[in-house]
Coordinates of C-alpha atoms in Angstrom, one line a residue:
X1 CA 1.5 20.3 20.3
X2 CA 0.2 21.4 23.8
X3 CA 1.9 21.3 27.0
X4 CA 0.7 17.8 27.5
X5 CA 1.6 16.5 24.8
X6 CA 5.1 17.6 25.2
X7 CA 5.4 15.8 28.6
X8 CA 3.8 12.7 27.8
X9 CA 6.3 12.4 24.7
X10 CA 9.3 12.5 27.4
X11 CA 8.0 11.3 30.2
X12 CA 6.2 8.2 28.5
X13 CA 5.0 4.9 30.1
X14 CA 8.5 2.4 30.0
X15 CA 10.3 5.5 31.1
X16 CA 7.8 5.7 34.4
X17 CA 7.8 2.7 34.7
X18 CA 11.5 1.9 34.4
X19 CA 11.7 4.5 37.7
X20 CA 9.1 3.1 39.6
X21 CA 10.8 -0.3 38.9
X22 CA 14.3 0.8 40.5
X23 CA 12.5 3.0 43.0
X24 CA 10.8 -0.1 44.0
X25 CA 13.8 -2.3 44.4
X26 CA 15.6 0.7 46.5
X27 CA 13.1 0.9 48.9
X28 CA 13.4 -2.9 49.4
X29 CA 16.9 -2.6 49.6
X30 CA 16.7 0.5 52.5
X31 CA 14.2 -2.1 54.3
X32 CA 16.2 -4.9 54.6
X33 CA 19.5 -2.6 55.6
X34 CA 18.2 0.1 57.8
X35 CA 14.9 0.2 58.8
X36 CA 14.2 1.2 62.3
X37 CA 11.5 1.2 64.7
X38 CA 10.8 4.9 63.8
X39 CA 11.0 5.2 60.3
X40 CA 8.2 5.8 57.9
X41 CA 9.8 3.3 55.7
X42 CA 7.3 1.0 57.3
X43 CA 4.8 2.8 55.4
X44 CA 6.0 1.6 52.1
X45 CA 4.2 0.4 49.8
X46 CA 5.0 -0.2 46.1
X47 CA 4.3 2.4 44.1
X48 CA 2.1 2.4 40.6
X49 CA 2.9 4.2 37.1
X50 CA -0.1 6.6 38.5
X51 CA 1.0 7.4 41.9
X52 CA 4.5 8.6 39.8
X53 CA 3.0 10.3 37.7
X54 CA 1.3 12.5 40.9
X55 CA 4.6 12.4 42.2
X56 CA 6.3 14.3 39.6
X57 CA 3.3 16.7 39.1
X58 CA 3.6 17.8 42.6
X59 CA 7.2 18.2 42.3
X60 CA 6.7 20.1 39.0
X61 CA 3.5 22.3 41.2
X62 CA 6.7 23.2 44.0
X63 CA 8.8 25.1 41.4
X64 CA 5.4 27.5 41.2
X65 CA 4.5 28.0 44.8
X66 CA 7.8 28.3 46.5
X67 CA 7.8 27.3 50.5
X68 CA 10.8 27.0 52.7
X69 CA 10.0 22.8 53.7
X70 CA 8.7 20.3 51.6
X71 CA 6.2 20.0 54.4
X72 CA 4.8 23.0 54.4
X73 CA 3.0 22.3 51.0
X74 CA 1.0 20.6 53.4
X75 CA 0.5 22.3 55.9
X76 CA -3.3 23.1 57.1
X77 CA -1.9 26.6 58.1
X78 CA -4.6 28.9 56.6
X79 CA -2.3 31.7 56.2
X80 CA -0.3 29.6 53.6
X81 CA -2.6 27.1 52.1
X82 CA -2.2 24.8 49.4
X83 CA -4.4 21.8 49.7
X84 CA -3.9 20.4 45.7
X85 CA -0.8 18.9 47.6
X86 CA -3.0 16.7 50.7
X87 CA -5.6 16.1 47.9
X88 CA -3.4 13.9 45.7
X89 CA -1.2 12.5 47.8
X90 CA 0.0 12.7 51.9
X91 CA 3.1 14.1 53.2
X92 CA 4.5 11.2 54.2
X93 CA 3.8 9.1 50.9
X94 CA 5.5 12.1 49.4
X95 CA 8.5 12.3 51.8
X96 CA 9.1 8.8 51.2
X97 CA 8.2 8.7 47.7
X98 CA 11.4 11.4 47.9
X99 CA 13.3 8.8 50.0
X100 CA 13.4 6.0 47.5
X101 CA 13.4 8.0 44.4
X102 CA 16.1 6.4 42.9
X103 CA 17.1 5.6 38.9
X104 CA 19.4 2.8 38.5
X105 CA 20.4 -0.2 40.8
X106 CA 24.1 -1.0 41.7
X107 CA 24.1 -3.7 38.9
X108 CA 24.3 -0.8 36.9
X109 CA 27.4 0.7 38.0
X110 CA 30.6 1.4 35.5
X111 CA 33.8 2.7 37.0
X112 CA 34.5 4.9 34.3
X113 CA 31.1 6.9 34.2
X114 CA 30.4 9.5 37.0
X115 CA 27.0 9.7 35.6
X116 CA 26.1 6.1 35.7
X117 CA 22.9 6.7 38.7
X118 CA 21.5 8.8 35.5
X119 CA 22.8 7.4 32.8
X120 CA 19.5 5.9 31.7
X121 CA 17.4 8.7 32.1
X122 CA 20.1 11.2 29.9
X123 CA 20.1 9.0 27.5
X124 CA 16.4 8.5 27.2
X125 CA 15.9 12.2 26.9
X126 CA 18.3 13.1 24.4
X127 CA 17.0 10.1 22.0
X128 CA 13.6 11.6 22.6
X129 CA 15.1 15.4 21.9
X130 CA 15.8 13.9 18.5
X131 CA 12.5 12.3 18.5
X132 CA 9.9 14.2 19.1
X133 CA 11.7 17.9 18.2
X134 CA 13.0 19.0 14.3
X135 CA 14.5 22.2 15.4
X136 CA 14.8 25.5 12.4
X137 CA 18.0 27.3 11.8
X138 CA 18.3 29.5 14.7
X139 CA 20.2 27.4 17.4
X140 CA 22.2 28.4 20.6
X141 CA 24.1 26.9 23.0
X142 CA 23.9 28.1 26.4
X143 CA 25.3 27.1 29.6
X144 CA 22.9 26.1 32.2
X145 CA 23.6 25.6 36.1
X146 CA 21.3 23.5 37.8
X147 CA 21.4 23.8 41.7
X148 CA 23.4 20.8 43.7
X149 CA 24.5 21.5 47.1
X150 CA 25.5 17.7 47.6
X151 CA 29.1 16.7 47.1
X152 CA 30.4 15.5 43.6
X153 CA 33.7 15.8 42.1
X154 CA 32.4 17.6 38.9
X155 CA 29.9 20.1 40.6
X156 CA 30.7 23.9 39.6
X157 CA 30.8 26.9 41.5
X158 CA 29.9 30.4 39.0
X159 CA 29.6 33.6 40.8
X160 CA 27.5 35.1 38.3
X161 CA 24.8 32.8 38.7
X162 CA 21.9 32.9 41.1
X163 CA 22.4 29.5 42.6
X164 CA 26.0 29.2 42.7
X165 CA 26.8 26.1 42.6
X166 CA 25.9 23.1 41.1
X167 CA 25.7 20.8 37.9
X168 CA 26.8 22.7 34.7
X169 CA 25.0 21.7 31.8
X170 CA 25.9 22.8 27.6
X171 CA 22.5 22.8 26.5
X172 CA 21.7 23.1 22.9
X173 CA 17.9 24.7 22.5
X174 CA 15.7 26.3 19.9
X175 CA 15.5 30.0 19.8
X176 CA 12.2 30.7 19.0
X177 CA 10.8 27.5 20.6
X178 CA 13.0 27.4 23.8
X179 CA 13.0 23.8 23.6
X180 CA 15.8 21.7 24.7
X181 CA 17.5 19.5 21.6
X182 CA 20.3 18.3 23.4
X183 CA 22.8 18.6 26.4
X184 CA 25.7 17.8 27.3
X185 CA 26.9 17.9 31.7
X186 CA 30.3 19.4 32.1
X187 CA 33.1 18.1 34.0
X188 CA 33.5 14.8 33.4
X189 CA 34.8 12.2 30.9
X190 CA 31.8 12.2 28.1
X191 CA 31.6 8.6 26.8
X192 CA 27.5 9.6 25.3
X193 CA 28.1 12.5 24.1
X194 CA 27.3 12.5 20.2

């Protein structure tokens, strides 16, 4: 199984879709509450399973070419080029792509899970873990800190870590695959877990 193949298997059609659905319904929610003479929010238009699927490939392409500002990827600088990023999509569609990216609706919203914007998507992942991956004897489980510098009530600080603080995850992978066969986030009450 390539590359491809992998990401297609997680990131398949009704879970696309399901985003673009909510992201759609967010962005008509901002219009009606805030929108101002100013904002680009007047640019919106509703987005497609194809323009998310760019939208997640160019957010995949920043982790590779690493710039300060999400608007210097595109920038016509010629010191710092990168024009894959005006080719595909513009700034602004991106910024408010970015704006409205959004998972779940308040309909959705449980008192008792912390988790509940995400829910959806954790779940979907770890069914398709099981899916799509057997692993072979030789498991680990590793902690994993992924970088949050907004304010929850479960986010971790670890001194030994390059970003320091964050969203500590248990994550249960492969060893001679790498691949990811299950996680768990840490610090809160774990209704999904098994």
């Amino acid at each position: 199984m390539c590359d491809m193949d992998y990401f297609t298997a997680y990131f398949d059609e009704p879970l696309i879709e399901h985003i673009a659905q909510e992201m759609n319904k967010y962005a008509a929610d901002l219009i009606r509450e805030e929108l101002s003479d100013f904002s680009r929010l007047q640019l919106w238009k509703d987005t497609t399973l194809g323009r998310k699927y760019v939208f997640l490939a160019l957010c995949m392409l920043m982790k590779h070419c690493v710039k300060h500002k999400i608007h210097h990827y595109w920038s016509k600088d010629n010191t710092v080029p990168t024009p894959l990023f005006r080719k595909d999509m513009s700034g602004d569609r991106f910024a408010i792509l970015l704006r409205c990216l959004h998972f779940a609706s308040k309909e959705d919203q449980t008192q008792d899970d912390r988790l509940w914007m995400v829910r959806h998507i954790l779940n979907e992942f770890v069914g398709k873990y099981r899916d799509f991956y057997v692993p072979v004897q030789k498991l680990v489980i590793d902690e994993s800190l992924e970088l949050f510098k907004g304010c929850l009530a479960f986010k971790q600080y670890i001194s030994s870590k390059c970003y320091r603080f964050g969203l500590k995850f248990f994550v249960l992978c492969d060893c001679e695959t790498r691949i990811v066969t299950h996680d768990i986030v840490y610090g809160y009450k774990c209704r999904h877990c098994c």
